PDB file of C-alpha atoms in Angstrom:
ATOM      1  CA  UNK A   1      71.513  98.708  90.734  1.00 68.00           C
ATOM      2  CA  UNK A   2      73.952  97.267  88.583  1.00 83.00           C
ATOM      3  CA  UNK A   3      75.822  93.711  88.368  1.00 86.00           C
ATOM      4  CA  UNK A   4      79.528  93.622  87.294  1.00 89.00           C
ATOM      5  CA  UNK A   5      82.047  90.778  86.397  1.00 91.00           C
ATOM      6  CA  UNK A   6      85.963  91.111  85.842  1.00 92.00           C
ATOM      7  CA  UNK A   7      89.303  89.417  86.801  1.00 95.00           C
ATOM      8  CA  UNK A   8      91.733  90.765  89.166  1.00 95.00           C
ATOM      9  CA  UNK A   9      94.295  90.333  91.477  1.00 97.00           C
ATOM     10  CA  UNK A  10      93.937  91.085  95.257  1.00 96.00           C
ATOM     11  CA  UNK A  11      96.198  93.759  95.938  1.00 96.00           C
ATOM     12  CA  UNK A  12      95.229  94.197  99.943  1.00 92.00           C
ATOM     13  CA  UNK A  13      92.601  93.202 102.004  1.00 91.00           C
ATOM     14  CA  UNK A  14      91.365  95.434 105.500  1.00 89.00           C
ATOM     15  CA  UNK A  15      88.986  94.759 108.078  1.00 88.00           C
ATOM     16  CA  UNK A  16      85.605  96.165 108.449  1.00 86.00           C
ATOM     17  CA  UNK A  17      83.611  95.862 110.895  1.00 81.00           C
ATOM     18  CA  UNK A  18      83.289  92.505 113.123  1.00 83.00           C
ATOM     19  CA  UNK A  19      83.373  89.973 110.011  1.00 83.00           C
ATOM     20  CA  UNK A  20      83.478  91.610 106.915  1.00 87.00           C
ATOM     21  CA  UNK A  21      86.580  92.979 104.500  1.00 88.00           C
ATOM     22  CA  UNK A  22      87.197  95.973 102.263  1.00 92.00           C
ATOM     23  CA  UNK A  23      88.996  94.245  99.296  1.00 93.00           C
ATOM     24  CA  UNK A  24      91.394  96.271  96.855  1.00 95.00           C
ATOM     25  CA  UNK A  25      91.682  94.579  93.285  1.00 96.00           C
ATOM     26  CA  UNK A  26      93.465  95.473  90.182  1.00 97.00           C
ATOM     27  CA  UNK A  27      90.940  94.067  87.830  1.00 95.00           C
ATOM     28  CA  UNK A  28      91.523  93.976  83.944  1.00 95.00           C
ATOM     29  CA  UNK A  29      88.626  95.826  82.972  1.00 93.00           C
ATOM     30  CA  UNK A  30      88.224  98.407  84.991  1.00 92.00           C
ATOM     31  CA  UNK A  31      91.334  99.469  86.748  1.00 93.00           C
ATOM     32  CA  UNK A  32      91.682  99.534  90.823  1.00 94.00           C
ATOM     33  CA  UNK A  33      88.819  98.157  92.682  1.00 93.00           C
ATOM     34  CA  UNK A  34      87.569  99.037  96.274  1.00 92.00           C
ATOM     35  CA  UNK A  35      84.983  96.617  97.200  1.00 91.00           C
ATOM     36  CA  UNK A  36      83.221  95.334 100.535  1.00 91.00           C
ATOM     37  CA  UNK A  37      83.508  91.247 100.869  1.00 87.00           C
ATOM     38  CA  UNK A  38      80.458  91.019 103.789  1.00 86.00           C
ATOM     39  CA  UNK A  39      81.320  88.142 105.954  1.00 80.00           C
ATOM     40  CA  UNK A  40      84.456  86.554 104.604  1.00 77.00           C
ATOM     41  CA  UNK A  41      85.829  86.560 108.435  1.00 76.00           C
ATOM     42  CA  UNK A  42      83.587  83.716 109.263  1.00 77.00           C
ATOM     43  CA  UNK A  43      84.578  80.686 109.597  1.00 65.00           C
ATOM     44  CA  UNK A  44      81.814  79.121 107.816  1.00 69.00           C
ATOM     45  CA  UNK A  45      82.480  81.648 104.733  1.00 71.00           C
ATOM     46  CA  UNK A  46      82.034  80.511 101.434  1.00 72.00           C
ATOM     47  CA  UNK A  47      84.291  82.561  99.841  1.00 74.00           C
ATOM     48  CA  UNK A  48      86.588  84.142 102.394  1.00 71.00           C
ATOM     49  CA  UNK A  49      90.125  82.528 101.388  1.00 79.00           C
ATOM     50  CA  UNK A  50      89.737  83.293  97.896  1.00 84.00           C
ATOM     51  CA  UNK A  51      90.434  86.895  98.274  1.00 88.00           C
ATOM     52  CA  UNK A  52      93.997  87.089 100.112  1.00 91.00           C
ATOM     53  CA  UNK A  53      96.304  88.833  98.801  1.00 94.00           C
ATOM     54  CA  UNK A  54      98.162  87.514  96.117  1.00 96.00           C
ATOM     55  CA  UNK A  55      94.907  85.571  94.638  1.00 95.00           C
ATOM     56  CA  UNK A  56      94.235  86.273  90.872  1.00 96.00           C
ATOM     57  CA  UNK A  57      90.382  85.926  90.824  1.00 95.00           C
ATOM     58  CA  UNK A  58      87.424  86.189  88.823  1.00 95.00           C
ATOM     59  CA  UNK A  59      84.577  88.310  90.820  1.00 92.00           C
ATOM     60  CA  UNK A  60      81.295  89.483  90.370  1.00 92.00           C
ATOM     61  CA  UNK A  61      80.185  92.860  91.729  1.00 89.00           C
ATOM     62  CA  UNK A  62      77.075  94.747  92.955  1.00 88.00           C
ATOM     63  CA  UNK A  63      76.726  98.205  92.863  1.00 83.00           C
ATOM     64  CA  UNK A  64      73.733 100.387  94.208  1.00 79.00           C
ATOM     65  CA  UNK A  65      74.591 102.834  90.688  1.00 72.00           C
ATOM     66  CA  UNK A  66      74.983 102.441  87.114  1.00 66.00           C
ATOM     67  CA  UNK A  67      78.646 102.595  87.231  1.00 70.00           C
ATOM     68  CA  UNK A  68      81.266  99.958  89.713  1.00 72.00           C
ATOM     69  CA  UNK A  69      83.233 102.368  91.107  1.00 75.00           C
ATOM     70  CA  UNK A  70      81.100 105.730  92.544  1.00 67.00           C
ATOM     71  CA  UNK A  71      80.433 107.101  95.718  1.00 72.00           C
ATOM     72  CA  UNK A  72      79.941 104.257  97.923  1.00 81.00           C
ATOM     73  CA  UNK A  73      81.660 100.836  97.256  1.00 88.00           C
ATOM     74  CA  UNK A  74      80.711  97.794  95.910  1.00 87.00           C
ATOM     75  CA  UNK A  75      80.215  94.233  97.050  1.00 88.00           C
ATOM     76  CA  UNK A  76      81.815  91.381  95.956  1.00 89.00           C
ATOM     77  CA  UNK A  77      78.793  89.058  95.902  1.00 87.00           C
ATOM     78  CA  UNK A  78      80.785  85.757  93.934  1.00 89.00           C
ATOM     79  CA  UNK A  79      84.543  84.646  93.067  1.00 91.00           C
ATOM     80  CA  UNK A  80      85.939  81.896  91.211  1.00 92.00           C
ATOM     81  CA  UNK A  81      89.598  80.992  91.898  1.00 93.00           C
ATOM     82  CA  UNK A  82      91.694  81.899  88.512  1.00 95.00           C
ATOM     83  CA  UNK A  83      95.414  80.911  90.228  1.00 94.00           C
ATOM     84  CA  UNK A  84      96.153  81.074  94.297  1.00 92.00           C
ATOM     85  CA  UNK A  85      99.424  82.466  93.195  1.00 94.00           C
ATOM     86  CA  UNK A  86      99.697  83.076  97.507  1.00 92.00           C
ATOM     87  CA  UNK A  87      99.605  79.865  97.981  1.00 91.00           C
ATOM     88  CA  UNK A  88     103.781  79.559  96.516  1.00 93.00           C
ATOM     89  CA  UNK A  89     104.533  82.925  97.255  1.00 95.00           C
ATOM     90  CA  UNK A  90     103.890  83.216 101.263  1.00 93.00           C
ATOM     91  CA  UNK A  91     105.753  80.280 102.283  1.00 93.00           C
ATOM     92  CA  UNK A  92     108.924  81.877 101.248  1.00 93.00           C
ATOM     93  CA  UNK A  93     110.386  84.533 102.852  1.00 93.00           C
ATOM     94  CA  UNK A  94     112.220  86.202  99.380  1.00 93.00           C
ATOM     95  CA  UNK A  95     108.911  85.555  97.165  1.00 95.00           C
ATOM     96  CA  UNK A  96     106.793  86.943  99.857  1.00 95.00           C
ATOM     97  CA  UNK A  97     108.852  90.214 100.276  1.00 95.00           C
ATOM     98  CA  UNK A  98     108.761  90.781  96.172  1.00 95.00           C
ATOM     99  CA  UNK A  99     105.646  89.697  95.679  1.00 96.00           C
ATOM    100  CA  UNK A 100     104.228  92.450  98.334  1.00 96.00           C
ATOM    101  CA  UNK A 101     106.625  94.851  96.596  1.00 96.00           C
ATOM    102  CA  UNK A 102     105.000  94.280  93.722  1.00 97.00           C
ATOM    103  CA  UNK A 103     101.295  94.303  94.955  1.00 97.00           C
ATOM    104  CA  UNK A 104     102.236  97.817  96.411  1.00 95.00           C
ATOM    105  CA  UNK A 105     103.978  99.194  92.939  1.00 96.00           C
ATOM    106  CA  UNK A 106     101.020  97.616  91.484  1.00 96.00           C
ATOM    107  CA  UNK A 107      98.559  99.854  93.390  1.00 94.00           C
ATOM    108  CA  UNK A 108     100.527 103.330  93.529  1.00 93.00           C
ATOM    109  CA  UNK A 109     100.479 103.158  89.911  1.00 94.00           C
ATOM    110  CA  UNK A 110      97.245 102.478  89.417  1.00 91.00           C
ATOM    111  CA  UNK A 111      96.277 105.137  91.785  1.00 84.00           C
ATOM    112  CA  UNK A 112      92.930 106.646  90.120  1.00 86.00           C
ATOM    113  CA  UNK A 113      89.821 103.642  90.900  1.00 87.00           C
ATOM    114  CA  UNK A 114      87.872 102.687  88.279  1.00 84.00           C
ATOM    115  CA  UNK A 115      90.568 103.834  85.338  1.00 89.00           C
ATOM    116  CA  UNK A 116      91.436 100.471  83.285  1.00 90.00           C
ATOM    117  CA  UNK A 117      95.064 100.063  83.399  1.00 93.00           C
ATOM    118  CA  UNK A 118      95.178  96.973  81.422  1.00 95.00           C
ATOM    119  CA  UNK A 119      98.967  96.814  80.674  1.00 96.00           C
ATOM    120  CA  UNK A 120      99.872  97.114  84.266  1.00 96.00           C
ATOM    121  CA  UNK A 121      96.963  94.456  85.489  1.00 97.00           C
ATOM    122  CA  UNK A 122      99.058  91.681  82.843  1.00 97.00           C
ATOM    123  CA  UNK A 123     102.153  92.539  84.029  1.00 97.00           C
ATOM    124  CA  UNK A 124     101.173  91.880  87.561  1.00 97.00           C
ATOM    125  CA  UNK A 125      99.347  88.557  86.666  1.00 97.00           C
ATOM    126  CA  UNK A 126     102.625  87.649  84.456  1.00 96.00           C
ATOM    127  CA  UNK A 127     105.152  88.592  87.576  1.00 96.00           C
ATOM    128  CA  UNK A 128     103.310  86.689  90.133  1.00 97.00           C
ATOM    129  CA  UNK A 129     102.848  83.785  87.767  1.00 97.00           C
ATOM    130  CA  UNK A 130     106.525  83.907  87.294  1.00 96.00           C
ATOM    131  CA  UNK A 131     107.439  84.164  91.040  1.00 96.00           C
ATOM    132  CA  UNK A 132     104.950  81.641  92.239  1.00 96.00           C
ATOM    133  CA  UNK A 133     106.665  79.295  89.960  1.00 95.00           C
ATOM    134  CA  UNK A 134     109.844  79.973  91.694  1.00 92.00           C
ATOM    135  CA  UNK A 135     112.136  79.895  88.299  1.00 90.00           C
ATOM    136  CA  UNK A 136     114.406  82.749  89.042  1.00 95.00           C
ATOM    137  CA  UNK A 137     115.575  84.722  92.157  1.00 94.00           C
ATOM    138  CA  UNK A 138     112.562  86.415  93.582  1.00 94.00           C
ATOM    139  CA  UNK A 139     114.450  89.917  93.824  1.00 94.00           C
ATOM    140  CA  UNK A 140     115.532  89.457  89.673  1.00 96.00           C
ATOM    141  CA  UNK A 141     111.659  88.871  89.282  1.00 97.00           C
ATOM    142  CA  UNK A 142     110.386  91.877  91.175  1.00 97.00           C
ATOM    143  CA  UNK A 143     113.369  94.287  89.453  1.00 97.00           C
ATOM    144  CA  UNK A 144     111.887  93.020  85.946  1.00 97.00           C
ATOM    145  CA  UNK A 145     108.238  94.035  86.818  1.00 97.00           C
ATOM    146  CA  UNK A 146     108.911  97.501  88.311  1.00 97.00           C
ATOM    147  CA  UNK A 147     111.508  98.308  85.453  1.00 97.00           C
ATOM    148  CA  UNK A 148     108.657  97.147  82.919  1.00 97.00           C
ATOM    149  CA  UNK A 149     105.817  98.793  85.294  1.00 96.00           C
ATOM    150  CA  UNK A 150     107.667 101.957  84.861  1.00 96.00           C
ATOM    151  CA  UNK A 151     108.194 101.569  81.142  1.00 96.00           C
ATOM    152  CA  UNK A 152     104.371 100.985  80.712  1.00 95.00           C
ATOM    153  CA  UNK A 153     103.439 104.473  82.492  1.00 94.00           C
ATOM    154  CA  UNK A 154     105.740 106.235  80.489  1.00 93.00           C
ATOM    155  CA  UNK A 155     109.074 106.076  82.686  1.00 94.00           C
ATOM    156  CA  UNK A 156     111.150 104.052  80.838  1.00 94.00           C
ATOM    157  CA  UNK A 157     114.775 103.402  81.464  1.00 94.00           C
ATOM    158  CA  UNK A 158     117.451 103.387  78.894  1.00 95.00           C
ATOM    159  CA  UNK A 159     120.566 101.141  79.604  1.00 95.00           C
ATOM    160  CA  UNK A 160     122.449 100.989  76.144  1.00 95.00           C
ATOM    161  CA  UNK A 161     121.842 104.197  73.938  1.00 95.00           C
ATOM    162  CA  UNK A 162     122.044 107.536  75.032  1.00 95.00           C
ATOM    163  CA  UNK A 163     119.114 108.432  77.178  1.00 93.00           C
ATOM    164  CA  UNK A 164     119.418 112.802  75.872  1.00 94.00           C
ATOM    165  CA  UNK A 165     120.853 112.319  72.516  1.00 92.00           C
ATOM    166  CA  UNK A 166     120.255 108.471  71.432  1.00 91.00           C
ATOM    167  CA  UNK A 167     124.037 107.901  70.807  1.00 93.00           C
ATOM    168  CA  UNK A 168     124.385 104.505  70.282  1.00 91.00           C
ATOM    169  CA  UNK A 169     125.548 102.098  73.677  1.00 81.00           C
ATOM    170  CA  UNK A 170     127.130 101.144  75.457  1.00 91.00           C
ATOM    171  CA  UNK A 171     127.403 104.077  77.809  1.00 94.00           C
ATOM    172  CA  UNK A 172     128.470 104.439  81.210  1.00 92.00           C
ATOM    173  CA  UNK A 173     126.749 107.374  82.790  1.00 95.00           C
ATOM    174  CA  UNK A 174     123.330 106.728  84.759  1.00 96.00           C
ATOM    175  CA  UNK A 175     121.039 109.496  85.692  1.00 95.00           C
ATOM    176  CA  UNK A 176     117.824 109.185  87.320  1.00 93.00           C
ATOM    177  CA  UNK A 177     116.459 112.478  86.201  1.00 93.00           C
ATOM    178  CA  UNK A 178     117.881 111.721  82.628  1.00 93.00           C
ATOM    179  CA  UNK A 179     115.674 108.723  82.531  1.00 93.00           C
ATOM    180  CA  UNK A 180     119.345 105.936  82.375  1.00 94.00           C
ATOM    181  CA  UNK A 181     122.233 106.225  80.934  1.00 96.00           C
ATOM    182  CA  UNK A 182     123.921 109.189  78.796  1.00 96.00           C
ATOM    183  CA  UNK A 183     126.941 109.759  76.891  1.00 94.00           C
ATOM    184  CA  UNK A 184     130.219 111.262  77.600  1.00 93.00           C
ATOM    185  CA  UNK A 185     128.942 114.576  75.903  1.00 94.00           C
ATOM    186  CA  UNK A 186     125.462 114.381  77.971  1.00 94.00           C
ATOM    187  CA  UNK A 187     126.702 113.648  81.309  1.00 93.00           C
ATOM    188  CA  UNK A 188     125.750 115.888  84.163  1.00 92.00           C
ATOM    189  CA  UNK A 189     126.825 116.094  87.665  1.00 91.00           C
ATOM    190  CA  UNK A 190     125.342 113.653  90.038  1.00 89.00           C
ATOM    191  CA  UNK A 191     125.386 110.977  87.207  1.00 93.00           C
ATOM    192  CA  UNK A 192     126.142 107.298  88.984  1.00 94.00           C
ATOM    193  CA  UNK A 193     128.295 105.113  87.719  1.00 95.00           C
ATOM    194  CA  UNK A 194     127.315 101.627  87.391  1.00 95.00           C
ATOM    195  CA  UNK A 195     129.676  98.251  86.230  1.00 95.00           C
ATOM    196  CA  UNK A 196     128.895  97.515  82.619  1.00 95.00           C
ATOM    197  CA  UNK A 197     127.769  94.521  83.573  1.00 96.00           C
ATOM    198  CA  UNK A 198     125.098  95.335  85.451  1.00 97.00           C
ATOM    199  CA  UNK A 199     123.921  98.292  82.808  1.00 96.00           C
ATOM    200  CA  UNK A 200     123.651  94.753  81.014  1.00 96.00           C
ATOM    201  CA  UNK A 201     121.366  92.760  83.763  1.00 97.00           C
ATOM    202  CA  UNK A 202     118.829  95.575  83.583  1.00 97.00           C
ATOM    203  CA  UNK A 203     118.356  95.515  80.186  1.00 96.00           C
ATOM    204  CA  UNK A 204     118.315  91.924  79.740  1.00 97.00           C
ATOM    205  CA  UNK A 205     115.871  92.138  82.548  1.00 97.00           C
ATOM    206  CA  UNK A 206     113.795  94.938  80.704  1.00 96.00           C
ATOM    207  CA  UNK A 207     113.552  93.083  77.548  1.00 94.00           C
ATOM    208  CA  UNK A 208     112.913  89.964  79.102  1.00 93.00           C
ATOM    209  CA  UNK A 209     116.087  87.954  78.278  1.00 95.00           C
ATOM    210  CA  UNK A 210     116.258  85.315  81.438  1.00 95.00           C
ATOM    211  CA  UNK A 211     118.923  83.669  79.916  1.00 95.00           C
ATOM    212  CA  UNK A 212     121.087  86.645  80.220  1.00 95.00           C
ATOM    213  CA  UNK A 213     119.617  87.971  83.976  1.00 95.00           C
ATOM    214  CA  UNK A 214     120.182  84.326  85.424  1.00 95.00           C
ATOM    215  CA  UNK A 215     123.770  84.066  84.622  1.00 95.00           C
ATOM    216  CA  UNK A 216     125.135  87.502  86.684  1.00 92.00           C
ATOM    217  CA  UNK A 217     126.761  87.298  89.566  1.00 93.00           C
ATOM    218  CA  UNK A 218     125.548  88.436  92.633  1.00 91.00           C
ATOM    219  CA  UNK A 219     127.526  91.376  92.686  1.00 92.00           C
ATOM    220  CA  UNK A 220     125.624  92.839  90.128  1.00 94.00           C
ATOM    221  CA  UNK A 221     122.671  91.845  90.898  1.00 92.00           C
ATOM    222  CA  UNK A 222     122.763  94.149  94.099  1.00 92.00           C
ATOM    223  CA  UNK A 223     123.939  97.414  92.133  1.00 94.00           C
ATOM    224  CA  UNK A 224     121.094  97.031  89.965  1.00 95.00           C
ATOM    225  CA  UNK A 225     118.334  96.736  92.686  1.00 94.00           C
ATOM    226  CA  UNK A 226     119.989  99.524  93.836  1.00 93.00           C
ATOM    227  CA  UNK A 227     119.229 101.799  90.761  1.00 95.00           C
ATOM    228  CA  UNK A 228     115.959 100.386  89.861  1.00 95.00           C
ATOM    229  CA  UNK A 229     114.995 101.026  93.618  1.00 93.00           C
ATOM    230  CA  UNK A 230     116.382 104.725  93.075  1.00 93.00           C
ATOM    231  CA  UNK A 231     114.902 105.012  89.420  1.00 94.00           C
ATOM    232  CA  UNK A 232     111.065 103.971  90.959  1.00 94.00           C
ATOM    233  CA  UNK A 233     111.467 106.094  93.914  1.00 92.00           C
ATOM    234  CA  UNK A 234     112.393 109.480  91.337  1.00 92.00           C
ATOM    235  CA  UNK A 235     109.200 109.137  89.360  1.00 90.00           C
ATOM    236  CA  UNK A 236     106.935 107.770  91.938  1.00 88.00           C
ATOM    237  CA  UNK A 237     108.323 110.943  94.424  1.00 79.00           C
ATOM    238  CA  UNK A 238     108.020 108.763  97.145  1.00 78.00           C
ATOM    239  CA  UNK A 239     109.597 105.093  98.640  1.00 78.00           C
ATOM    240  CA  UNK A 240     107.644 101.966  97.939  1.00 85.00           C
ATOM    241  CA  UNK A 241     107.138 100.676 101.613  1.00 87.00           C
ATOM    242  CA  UNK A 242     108.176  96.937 101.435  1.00 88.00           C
ATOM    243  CA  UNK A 243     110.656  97.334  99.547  1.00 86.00           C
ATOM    244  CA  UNK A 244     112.729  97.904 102.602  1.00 85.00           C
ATOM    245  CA  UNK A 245     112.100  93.996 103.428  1.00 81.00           C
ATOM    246  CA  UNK A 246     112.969  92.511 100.435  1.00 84.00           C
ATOM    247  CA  UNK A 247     115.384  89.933 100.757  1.00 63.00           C
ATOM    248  CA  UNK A 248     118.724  91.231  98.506  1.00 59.00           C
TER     249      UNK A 248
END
């Protein structure tokens, strides 16, 4: 019997029985998280609205073995409040829709429990933290985390040099299997072919640059969701469910 502390963020939360929970976390330490919050249905619980979704929290578990994550799951036996990031996020309709997006990417990434995935547990924190604050268009913010969530597990998109050669941008050709955009001597059938513009927006929005991202027009804006939507659903093989309610 073992005791375990780490942050996360609550990814999901499902019922169990008549008053307890089976939470999902992306903790820092150790990766995804299944765990078993007894009682936090109650009324009377103690700790029960700390772990919606959304919540970046500090938890302490207790598992029956020597490791957290092993054949049965853990309970969540304490949690301290880090930042109710749902508290911002679910009384808007555009930050609610991203910020589930995100929670989802989040998780399908981070598909293996117990495996620390460190870079992807910041970036969440950092997006919410960022959308809760309610600085820039909810649907920019979620675009920036799953083009940097892909970059992290090794699927990064190029938007300015050559994605087969490294020719120096810009170029105009994107291809999803290419991994962005090629040259005029790399292109291959099926290639799309997005406004310069917004081969600009998601690189500013790779890299960071705000300044850059805020400024587009809306025009562009909706072409790019509409490759990084395309470019996550190539490597991931499959659709990221809530994406098909997030407000464009």
């Amino acid at each position: 019997m073992s005791l375990f502390r780490d942050d996360g963020v609550v990814l999901r939360a499902q019922k169990l029985g008549e008053a307890d929970r089976i939470i999902t976390l992306l903790t820092r330490q150790h990766g995804k998280v299944r765990a078993v919050a007894r009682g936090v249905r109650k009324t009377k619980s103690k700790f029960g609205a700390r772990l919606e979704p959304f919540s970046h929290v500090d938890v302490q578990f207790f598992s029956r073995g020597s490791d957290l994550v092993g054949r049965g799951l853990p309970l969540c036996t304490q949690v301290e409040t880090i930042a109710p990031y749902g508290g911002s996020i679910v009384t808007d309709y555009g930050r609610y829709t991203a910020g589930t997006a995100m929670l989802e990417t989040a998780e399908r990434f981070a598909e293996n429990e117990g495996e620390p995935a460190v870079q992807q547990y910041l970036l969440l924190v950092g997006g919410l933290r960022t959308l809760a604050a309610g600085l820039h268009e909810s649907h920019l913010v979620l675009d920036a985390f799953l083009l940097r969530s892909l970059a992290v597990n090794g699927y990064g998109a190029s938007f300015t040099d050559c994605a087969k050669c490294g020719l120096e941008g810009p170029n105009r050709f994107f291809s999803l299997p290419a991994g962005g955009v090629l040259c005029t001597d790399c292109r291959v059938p099926g290639c799309a072919v997005p406004s310069p513009e917004t081969l600009v927006l998601l690189g500013a929005l790779l890299s960071g640059d705000w300044q850059t991202a805020d400024a587009c027009e809306p025009r562009y804006w909706r072409e790019g969701s509409g490759l990084v939507a395309a470019y996550l659903q190539w490597h991931l093989e499959r659709g990221i469910r809530s994406m098909r309610y997030v407000e464009k």
